[in-house]
GROMACS .gro file of C-alpha atoms in nm:
model
   53
    1MET     CA    1  -2.579  -5.987   0.153
    2SER     CA    2  -2.432  -6.291  -0.020
    3LYS     CA    3  -2.736  -6.316  -0.249
    4THR     CA    4  -2.682  -5.956  -0.361
    5GLU     CA    5  -2.309  -6.017  -0.409
    6SER     CA    6  -2.386  -6.320  -0.628
    7ALA     CA    7  -2.629  -6.120  -0.840
    8ILE     CA    8  -2.373  -5.843  -0.888
    9GLU     CA    9  -2.101  -6.092  -0.986
   10ALA     CA   10  -2.336  -6.224  -1.257
   11MET     CA   11  -2.387  -5.874  -1.401
   12ALA     CA   12  -2.214  -5.772  -1.722
   13ASP     CA   13  -1.905  -5.559  -1.665
   14GLY     CA   14  -1.971  -5.189  -1.677
   15GLU     CA   15  -2.053  -4.879  -1.475
   16GLY     CA   16  -2.346  -5.039  -1.297
   17LYS     CA   17  -2.141  -5.334  -1.177
   18VAL     CA   18  -1.863  -5.108  -1.048
   19ALA     CA   19  -2.112  -4.888  -0.864
   20ALA     CA   20  -2.285  -5.191  -0.712
   21GLN     CA   21  -1.951  -5.337  -0.601
   22LYS     CA   22  -1.861  -5.010  -0.427
   23GLU     CA   23  -2.194  -5.014  -0.243
   24ILE     CA   24  -2.135  -5.375  -0.132
   25ALA     CA   25  -1.790  -5.278  -0.002
   26ALA     CA   26  -1.941  -4.984   0.188
   27ALA     CA   27  -2.212  -5.214   0.330
   28GLN     CA   28  -1.950  -5.463   0.451
   29THR     CA   29  -1.749  -5.186   0.617
   30ALA     CA   30  -2.060  -5.051   0.788
   31MET     CA   31  -2.153  -5.399   0.908
   32LEU     CA   32  -1.808  -5.455   1.055
   33ASP     CA   33  -1.834  -5.120   1.234
   34GLY     CA   34  -2.170  -5.226   1.380
   35LYS     CA   35  -2.363  -4.965   1.184
   36MET     CA   36  -2.653  -5.174   1.063
   37GLY     CA   37  -2.860  -4.881   0.938
   38ALA     CA   38  -2.580  -4.770   0.708
   39CYS     CA   39  -2.519  -5.131   0.604
   40SER     CA   40  -2.884  -5.168   0.505
   41MET     CA   41  -2.878  -4.842   0.311
   42HIS     CA   42  -2.571  -4.942   0.108
   43LEU     CA   43  -2.706  -5.292   0.046
   44SER     CA   44  -3.033  -5.144  -0.080
   45LYS     CA   45  -2.846  -4.909  -0.312
   46ALA     CA   46  -2.642  -5.200  -0.448
   47MET     CA   47  -2.957  -5.396  -0.526
   48HIS     CA   48  -3.121  -5.100  -0.698
   49VAL     CA   49  -2.813  -5.027  -0.911
   50GLY     CA   50  -2.805  -5.396  -1.007
   51MET     CA   51  -3.168  -5.392  -1.116
   52MET     CA   52  -3.137  -5.074  -1.323
   53LYS     CA   53  -2.854  -5.189  -1.546
   0.00000   0.00000   0.00000
C-alpha cells in the first residue's frame, strides 16, 4: 500500500490524483475494518487510475 501511495504522491495534480487518493482512503478504511477483499479492490483501482493519467 505504501508503494502505491508514494506513486500517487508523485503524480501531477489533477482529477486522476484526486480519484486515486480517494481509492487509497477507501482501501485504508476497508483494511482497518478487516475487509481485505474490499481493501484489495480499492488498492487495485488506485493503481489503475494512477497508470492511466
